[in-house]
Tab-separated table of C-alpha atoms in Angstrom:
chain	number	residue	atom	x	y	z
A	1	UNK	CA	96.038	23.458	85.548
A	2	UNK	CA	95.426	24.639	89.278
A	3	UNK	CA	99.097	26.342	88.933
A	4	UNK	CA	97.829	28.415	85.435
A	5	UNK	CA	94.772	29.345	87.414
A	6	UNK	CA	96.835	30.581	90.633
A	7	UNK	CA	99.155	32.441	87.669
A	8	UNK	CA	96.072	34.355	86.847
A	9	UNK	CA	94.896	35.125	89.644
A	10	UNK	CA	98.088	36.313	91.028
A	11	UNK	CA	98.463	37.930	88.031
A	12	UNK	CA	95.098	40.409	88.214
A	13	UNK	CA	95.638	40.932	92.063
A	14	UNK	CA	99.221	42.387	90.924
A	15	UNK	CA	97.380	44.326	88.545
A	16	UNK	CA	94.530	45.864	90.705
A	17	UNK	CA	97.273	46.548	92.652
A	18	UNK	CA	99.288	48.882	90.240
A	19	UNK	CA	95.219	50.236	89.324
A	20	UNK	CA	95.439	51.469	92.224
A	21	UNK	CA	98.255	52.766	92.904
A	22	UNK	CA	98.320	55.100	89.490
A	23	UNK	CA	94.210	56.005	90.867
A	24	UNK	CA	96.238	56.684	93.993
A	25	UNK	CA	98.846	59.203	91.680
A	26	UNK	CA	96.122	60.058	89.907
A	27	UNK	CA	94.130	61.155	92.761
A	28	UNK	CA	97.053	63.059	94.660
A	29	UNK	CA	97.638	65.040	91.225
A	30	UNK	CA	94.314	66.089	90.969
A	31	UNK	CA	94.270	67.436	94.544
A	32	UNK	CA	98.048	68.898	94.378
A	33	UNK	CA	96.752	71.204	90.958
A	34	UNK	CA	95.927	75.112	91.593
A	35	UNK	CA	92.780	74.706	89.268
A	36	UNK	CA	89.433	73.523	90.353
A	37	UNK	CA	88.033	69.792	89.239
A	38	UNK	CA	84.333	68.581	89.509
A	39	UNK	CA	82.714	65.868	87.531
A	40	UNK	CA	79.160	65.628	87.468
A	41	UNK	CA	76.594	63.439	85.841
A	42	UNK	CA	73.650	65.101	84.870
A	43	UNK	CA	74.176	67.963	87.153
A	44	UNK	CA	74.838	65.469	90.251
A	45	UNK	CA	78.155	65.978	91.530
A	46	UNK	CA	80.621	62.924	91.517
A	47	UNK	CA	83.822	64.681	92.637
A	48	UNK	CA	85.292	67.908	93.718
A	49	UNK	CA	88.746	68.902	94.324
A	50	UNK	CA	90.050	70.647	97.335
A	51	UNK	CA	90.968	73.665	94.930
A	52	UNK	CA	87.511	73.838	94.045
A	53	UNK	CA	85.999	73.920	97.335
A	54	UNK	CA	88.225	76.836	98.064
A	55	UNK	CA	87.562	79.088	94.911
A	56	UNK	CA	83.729	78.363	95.871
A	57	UNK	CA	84.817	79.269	99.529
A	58	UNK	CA	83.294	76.029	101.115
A	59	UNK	CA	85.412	73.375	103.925
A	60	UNK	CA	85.135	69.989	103.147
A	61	UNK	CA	84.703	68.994	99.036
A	62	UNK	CA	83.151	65.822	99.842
A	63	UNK	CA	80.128	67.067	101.775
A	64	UNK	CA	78.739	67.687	98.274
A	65	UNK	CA	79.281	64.197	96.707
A	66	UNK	CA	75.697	63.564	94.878
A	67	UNK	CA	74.550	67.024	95.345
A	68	UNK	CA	73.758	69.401	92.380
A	69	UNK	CA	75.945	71.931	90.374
A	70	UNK	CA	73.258	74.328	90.401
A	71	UNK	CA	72.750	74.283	94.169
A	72	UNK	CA	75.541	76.397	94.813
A	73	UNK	CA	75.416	79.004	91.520
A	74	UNK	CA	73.448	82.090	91.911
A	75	UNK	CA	70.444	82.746	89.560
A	76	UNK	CA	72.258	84.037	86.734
A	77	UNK	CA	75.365	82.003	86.539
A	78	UNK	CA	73.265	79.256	87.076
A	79	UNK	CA	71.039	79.975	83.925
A	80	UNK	CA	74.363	80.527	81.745
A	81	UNK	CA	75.589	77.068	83.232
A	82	UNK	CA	71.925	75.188	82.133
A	83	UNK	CA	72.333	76.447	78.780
A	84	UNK	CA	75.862	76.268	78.383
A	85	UNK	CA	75.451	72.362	79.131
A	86	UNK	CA	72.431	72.030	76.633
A	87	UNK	CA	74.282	73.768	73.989
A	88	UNK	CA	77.446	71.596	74.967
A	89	UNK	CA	75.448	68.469	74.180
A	90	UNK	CA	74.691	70.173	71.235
A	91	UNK	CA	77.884	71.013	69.964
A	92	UNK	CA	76.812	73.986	69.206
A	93	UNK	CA	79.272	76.302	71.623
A	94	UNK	CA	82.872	76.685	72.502
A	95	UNK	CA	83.429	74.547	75.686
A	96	UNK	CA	85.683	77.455	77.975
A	97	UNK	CA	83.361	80.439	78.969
A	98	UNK	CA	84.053	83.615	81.448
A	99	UNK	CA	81.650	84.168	83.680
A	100	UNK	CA	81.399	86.026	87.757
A	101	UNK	CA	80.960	83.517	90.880
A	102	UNK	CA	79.798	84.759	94.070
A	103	UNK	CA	81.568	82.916	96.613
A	104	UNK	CA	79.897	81.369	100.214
A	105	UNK	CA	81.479	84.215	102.034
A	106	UNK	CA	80.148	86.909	99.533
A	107	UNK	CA	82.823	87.703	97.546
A	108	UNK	CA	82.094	87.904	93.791
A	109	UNK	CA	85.359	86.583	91.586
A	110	UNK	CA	85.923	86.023	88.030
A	111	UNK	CA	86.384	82.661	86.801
A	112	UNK	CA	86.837	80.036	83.250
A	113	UNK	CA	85.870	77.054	83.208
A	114	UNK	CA	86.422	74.656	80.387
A	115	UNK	CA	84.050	71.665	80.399
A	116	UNK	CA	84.877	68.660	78.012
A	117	UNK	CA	83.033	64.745	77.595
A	118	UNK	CA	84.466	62.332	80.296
A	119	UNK	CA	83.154	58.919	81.528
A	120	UNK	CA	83.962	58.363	85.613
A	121	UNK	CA	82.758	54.743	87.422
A	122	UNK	CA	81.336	53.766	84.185
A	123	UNK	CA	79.065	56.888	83.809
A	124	UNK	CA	79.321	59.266	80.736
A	125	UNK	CA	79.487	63.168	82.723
A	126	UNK	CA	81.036	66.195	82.516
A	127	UNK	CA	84.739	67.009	83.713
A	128	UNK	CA	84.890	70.790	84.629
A	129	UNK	CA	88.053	72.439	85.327
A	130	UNK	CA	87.758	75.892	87.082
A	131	UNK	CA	90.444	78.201	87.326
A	132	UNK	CA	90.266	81.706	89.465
A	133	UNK	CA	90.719	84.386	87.172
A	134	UNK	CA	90.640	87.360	89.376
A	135	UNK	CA	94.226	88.762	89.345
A	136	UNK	CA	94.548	87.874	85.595
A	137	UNK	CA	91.470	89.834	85.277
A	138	UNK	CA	92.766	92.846	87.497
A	139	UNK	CA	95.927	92.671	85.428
A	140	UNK	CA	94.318	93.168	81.920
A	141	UNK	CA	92.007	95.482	83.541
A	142	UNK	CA	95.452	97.506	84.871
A	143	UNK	CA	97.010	97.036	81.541
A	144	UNK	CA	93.945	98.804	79.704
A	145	UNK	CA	94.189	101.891	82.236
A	146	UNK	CA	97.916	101.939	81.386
A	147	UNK	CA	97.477	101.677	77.687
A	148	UNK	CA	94.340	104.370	77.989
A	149	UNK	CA	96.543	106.784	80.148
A	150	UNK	CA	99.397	106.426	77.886
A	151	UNK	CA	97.193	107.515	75.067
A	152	UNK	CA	95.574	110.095	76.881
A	153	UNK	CA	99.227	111.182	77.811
A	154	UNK	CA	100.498	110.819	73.717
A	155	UNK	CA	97.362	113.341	72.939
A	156	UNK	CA	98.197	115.640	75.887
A	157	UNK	CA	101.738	116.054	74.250
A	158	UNK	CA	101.316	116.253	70.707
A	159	UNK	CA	97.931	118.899	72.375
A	160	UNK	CA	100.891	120.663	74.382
A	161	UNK	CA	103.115	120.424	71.093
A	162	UNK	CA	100.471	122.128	68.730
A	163	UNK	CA	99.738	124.683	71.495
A	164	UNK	CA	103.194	125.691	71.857
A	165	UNK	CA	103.848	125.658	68.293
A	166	UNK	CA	100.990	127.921	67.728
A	167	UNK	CA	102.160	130.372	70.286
A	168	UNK	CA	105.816	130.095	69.211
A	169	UNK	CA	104.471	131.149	65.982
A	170	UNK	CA	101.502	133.450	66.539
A	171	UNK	CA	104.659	135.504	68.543
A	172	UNK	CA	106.579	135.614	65.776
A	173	UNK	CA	104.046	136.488	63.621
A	174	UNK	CA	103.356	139.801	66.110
A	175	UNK	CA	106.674	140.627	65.922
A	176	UNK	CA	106.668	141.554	62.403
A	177	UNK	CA	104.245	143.999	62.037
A	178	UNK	CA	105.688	145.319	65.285
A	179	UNK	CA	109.345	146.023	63.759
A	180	UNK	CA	107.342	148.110	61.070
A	181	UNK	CA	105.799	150.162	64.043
A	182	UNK	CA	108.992	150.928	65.269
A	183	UNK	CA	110.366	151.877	62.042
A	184	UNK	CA	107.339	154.230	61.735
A	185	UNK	CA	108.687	155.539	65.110
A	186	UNK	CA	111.889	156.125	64.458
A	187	UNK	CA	110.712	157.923	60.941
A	188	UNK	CA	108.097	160.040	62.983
A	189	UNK	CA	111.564	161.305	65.262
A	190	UNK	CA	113.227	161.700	62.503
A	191	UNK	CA	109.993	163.988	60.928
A	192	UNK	CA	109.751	165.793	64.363
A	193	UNK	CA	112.500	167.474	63.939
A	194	UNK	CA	110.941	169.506	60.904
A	195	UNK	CA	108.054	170.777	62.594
A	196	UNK	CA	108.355	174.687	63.675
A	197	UNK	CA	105.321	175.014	65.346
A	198	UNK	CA	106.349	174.473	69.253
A	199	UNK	CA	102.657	173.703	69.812
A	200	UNK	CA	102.637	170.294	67.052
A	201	UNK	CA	105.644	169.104	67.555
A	202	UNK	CA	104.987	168.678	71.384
A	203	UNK	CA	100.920	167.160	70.314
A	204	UNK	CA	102.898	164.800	67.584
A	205	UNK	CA	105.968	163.880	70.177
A	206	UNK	CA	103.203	163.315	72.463
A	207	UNK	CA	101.214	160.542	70.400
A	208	UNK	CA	104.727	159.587	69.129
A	209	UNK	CA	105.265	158.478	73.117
A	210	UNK	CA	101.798	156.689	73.450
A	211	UNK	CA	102.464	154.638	70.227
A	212	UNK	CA	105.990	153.847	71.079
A	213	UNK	CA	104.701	152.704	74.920
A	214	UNK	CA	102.562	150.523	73.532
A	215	UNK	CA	104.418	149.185	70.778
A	216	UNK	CA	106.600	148.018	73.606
A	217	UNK	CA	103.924	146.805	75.771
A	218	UNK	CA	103.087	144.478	72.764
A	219	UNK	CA	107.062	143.994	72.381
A	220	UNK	CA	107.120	142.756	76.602
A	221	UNK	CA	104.235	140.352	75.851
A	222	UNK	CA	105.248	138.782	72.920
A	223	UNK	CA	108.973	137.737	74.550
A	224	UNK	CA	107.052	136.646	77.499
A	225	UNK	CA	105.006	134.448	75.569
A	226	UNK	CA	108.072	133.369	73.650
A	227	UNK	CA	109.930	132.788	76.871
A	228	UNK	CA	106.976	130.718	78.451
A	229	UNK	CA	106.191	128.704	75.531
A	230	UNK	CA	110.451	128.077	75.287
A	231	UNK	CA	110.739	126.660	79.153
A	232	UNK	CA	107.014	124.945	78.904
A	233	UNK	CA	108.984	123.039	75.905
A	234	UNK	CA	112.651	123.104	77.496
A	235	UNK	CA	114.247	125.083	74.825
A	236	UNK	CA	114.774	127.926	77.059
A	237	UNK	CA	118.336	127.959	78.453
A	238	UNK	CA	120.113	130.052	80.397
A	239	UNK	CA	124.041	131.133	79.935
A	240	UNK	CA	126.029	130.886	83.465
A	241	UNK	CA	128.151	133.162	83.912
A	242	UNK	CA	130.942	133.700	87.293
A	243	UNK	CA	130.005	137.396	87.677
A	244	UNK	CA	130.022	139.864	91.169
A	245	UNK	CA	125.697	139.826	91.774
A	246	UNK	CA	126.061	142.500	93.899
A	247	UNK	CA	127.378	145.047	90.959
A	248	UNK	CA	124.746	143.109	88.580
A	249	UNK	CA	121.669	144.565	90.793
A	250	UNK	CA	123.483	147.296	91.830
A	251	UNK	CA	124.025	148.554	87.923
A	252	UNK	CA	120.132	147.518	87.544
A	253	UNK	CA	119.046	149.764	90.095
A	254	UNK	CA	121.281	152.833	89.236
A	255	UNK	CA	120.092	152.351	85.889
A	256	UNK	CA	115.965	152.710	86.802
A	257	UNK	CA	116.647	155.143	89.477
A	258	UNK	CA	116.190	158.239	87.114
A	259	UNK	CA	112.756	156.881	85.538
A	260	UNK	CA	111.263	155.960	89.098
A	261	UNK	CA	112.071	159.352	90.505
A	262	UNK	CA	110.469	160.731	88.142
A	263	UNK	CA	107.330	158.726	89.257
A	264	UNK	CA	107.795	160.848	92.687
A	265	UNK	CA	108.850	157.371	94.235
A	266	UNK	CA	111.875	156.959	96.171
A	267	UNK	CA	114.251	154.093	95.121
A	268	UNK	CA	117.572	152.909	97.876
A	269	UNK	CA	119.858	150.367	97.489
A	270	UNK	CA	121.812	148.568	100.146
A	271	UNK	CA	124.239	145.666	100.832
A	272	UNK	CA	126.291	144.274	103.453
A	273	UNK	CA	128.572	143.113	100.908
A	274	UNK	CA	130.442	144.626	98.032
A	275	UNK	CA	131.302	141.646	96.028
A	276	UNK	CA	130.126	138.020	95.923
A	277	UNK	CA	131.273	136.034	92.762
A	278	UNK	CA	128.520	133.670	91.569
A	279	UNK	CA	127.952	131.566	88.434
A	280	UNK	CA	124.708	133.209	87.248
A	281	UNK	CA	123.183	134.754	84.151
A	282	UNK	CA	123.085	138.611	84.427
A	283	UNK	CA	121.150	139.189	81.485
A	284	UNK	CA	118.575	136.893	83.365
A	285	UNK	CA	119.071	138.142	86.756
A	286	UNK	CA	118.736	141.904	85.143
A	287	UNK	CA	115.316	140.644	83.491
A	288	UNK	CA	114.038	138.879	87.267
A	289	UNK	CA	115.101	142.508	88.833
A	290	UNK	CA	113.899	144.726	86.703
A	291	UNK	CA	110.481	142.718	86.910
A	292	UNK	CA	110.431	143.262	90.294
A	293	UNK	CA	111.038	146.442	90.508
A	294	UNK	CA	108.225	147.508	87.592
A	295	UNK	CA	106.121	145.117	89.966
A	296	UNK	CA	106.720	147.458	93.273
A	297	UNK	CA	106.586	150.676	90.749
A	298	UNK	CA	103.114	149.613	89.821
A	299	UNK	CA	101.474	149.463	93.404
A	300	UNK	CA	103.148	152.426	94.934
A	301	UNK	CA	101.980	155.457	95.013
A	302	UNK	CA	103.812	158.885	94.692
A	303	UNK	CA	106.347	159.470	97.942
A	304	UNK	CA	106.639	155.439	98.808
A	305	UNK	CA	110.046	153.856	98.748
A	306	UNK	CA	111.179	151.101	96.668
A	307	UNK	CA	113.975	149.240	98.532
A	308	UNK	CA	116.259	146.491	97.206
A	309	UNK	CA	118.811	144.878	99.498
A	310	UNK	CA	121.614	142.409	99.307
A	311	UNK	CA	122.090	140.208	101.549
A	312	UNK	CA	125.243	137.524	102.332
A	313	UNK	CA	124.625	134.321	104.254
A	314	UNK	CA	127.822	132.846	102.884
A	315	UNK	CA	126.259	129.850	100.856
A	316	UNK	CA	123.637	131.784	99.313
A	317	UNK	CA	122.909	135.101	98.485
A	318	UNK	CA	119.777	136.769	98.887
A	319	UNK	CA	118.278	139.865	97.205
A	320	UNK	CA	115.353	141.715	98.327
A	321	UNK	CA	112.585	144.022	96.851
A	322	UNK	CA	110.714	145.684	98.744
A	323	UNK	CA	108.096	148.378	98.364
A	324	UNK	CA	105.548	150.598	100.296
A	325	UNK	CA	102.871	150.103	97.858
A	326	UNK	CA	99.348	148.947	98.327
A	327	UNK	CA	100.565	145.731	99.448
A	328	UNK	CA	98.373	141.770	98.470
A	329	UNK	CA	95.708	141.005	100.106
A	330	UNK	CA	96.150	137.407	102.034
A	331	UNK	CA	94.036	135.785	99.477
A	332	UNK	CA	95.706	136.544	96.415
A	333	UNK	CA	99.526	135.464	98.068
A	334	UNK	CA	98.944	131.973	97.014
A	335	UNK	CA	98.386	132.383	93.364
A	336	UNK	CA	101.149	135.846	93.292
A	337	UNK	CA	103.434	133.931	90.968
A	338	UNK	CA	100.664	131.433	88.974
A	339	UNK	CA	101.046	132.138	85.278
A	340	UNK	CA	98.178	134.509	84.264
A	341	UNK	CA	97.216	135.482	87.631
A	342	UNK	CA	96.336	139.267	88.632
A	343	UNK	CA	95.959	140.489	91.920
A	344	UNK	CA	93.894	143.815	90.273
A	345	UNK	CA	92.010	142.463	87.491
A	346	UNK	CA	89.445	146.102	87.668
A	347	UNK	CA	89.351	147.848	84.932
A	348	UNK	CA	90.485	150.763	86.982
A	349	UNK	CA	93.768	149.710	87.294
A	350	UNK	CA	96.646	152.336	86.624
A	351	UNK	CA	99.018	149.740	85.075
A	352	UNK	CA	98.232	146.719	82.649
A	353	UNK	CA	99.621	143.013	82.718
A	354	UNK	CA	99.172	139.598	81.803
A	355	UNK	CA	100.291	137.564	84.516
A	356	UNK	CA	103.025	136.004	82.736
A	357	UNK	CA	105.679	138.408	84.442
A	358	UNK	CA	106.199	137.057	87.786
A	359	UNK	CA	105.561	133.285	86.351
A	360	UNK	CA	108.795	134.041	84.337
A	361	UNK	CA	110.606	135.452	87.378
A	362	UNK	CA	109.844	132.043	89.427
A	363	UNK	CA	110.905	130.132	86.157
A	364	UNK	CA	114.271	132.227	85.697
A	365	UNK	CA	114.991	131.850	89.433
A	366	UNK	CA	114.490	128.256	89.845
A	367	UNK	CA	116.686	127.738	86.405
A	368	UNK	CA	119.219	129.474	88.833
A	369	UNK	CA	118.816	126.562	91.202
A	370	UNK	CA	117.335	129.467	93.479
A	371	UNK	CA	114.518	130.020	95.647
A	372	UNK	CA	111.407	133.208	95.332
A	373	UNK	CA	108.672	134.007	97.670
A	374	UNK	CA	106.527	136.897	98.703
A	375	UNK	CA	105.946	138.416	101.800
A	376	UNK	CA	102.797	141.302	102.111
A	377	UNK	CA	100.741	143.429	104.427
A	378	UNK	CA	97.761	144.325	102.746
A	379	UNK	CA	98.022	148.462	102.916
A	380	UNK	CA	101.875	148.653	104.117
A	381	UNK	CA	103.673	146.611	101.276
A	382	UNK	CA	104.911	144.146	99.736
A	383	UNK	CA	108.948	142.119	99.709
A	384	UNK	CA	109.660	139.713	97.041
A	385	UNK	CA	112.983	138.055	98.220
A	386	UNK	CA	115.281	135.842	96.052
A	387	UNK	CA	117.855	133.371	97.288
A	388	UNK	CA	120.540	132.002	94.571
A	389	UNK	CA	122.873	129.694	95.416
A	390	UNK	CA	126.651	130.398	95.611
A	391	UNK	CA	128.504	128.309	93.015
A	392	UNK	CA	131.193	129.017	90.985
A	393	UNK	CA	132.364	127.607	87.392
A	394	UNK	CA	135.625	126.332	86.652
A	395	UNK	CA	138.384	128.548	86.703
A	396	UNK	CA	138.480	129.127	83.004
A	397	UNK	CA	135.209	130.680	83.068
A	398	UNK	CA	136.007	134.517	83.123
A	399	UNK	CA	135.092	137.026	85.712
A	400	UNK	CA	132.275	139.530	84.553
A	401	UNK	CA	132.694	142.681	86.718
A	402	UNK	CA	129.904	144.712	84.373
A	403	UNK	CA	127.845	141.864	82.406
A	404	UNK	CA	125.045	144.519	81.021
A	405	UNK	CA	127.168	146.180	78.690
A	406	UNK	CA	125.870	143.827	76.115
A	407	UNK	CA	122.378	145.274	75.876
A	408	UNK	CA	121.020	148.567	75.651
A	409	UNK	CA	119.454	149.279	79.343
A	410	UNK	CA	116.895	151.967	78.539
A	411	UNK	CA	115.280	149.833	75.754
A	412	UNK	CA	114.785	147.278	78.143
A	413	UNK	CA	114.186	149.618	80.963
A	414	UNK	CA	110.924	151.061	78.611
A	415	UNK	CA	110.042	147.256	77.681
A	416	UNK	CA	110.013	145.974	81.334
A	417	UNK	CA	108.172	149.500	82.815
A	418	UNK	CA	105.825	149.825	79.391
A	419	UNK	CA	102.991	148.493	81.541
A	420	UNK	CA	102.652	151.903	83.960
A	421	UNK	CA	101.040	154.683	82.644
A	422	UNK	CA	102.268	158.182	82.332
């Protein structure tokens, strides 16, 4: 009998003992997880886990054994906790809730907490596991900027898409009724011929000249806006070339010299080399000259120069244009090649424009790999210089030794210089 009653007994001491050891693991578990733990009964405060006391920002957990919950919520988290627990015994709300906790030191972070039924010592409380929801928080809130930018983004394309669209078609539709203007043109030349009286013919040829300027005033626009609308979309392409740049600009400038002497305006050209093969586009590099050069024509007055120069620093090649015109004032250099900017937007102005001009220029440059910029003296003139880099294609690519064969240079000559007045 006495040896049953030692059994037992050495029995339930080998079983406290393995209690508590597993309270032991149990308790070491508790304290080794990320998440906040507190049980409370009633609102008193039974236990609290080290990674509670440092979400709430406080030292030592056990200081507030049998101290209230609500002691250390503010005023409105501690309302949303009172009725959360009433409504809990009720059964009448979902046990996890968001809410804000202002830490001891100040600092106001987001947390969950998901409260469920547990009895601890005997005592039927509350087991409340808190978790600091901050960067998950800062993460969706980062995830809805991205998603809200990439939307915003999406609309600013297919916006961008529409716009070009409407451009790329709005210039097409110009171009037709333009065509049938310079039919009528070439009719009215054609009619000219018939008149006797020396007096009409030279009034008709004369409004024959105004409507054919401005026909291709209308004509430059319209492929500038065609162009622009083309590289804003990066359609626009340009066809490299190994050609001699120096007899590209030189052609160019032989080929305007006539039509700017005839302004009273002096045009020179000058180069310290006679041939430099590049890979370029010379019906591009013609368009970027001649743009130039209208540019200089327009702000110089009767017996200034116009001067373009070449000049060879062996791995680049740069071209100048320079001009004794009214020069920019200091103000204006910054925005000189900003799409739609004027330097002269009076309506006194001997020359029209629309800004897109030296935009394009930049454009067609930098799709040359090359580098523009402006240099003026507000009163003494202006110097638009232009360095391209010198590359070559392979060898198969041919040699151009006079690229603007292929288009007809006094068309484009009146298209590029339709902007200056008689």
């Amino acid at each position: 009998m006495l040896i049953g009653i030692g059994m037992v007994i050495c029995y339930y001491e080998i079983t406290q003992i393995r209690l508590a050891k597993v309270e032991e693991r149990n308790r070491l578990l508790v304290e080794a997880l990320p998440d906040g733990i507190c049980i409370h009964v009633k609102g008193e405060i039974l236990y609290m886990n080290s990674a509670l006391a440092d979400i709430m920002g406080i030292d030592n957990p056990n200081d507030f054994i049998g101290k209230r919950v609500t002691e250390y919520l503010d005023e409105d988290l501690n309302k949303i906790v009172k009725k959360h627990l009433v409504d809990m015994k009720k059964g009448e709300t979902p046990r996890i809730f968001e809410e804000k906790l202002t830490r001891r030191d100040g600092k106001e972070i987001d947390i969950e907490v998901c409260d469920t039924f547990y009895e601890y010592d005997g005592k039927f409380g509350i087991l409340s596991i808190i978790r600091d929801i901050s960067e998950r928080k800062r993460a969706e809130q980062l995830q809805r900027r991205v998603e809200e930018e990439e939307r915003q983004l999406k609309e600013a394309k297919e916006y961008e898409r529409l716009r070009n669209e409407f451009f790329a078609n709005l210039s097409h539709e110009f171009k037709t009724p333009l065509n049938l203007i310079f039919s009528t043109v070439q009719v009215l030349n054609i009619k000219l011929k018939n008149i006797v009286d020396q007096q009409e013919k030279e009034k008709v040829n004369q409004y024959i000249k105004i409507l054919k300027q401005n026909a291709h005033r209308l004509l430059r626009l319209i492929n500038n806006l065609i162009d622009i609308t083309k590289i804003d979309s990066n359609y626009f392409s340009i066809d490299l070339q190994n050609c001699n740049i120096v007899s590209v600009v030189e052609d160019i400038t032989l080929s305007v010299a006539e039509y700017i002497e005839n302004k009273d305006v002096e045009i020179i050209f000058d180069t310290d080399i006679e041939e430099k093969i590049i890979s370029c586009d010379p019906d591009k590099i013609e368009r970027i000259i001649l743009n130039l050069i209208s540019n200089s024509l327009k702000f110089t007055e009767a017996g200034g120069t116009i001067k373009i120069d070449i000049h060879d620093k062996e791995e680049t090649i740069v071209i100048s244009v320079k001009d004794t015109g009214i020069g920019i004032p200091k103000n204006k250099l910054n925005v000189i090649f900003n799409r739609f900017a004027q330097v002269d937007k009076s309506t006194t102005r001997n020359h029209e424009g629309s800004g897109i001009g030296l935009s394009l220029a930049k454009s067609l440059v930098e799709m040359h790999e090359g580098i523009i910029e402006v240099k003026s003296e507000y009163g003494k003139g202006t110097e638009f210089i232009i360095e391209l880099p010198v590359k070559l294609l392979n060898e198969k690519s041919k040699v151009e030794k006079n690229n603007n064969i292929k288009q007809d240079k006094v068309e484009r000559i009146h298209i590029e210089f339709s902007d200056i007045y008689e």
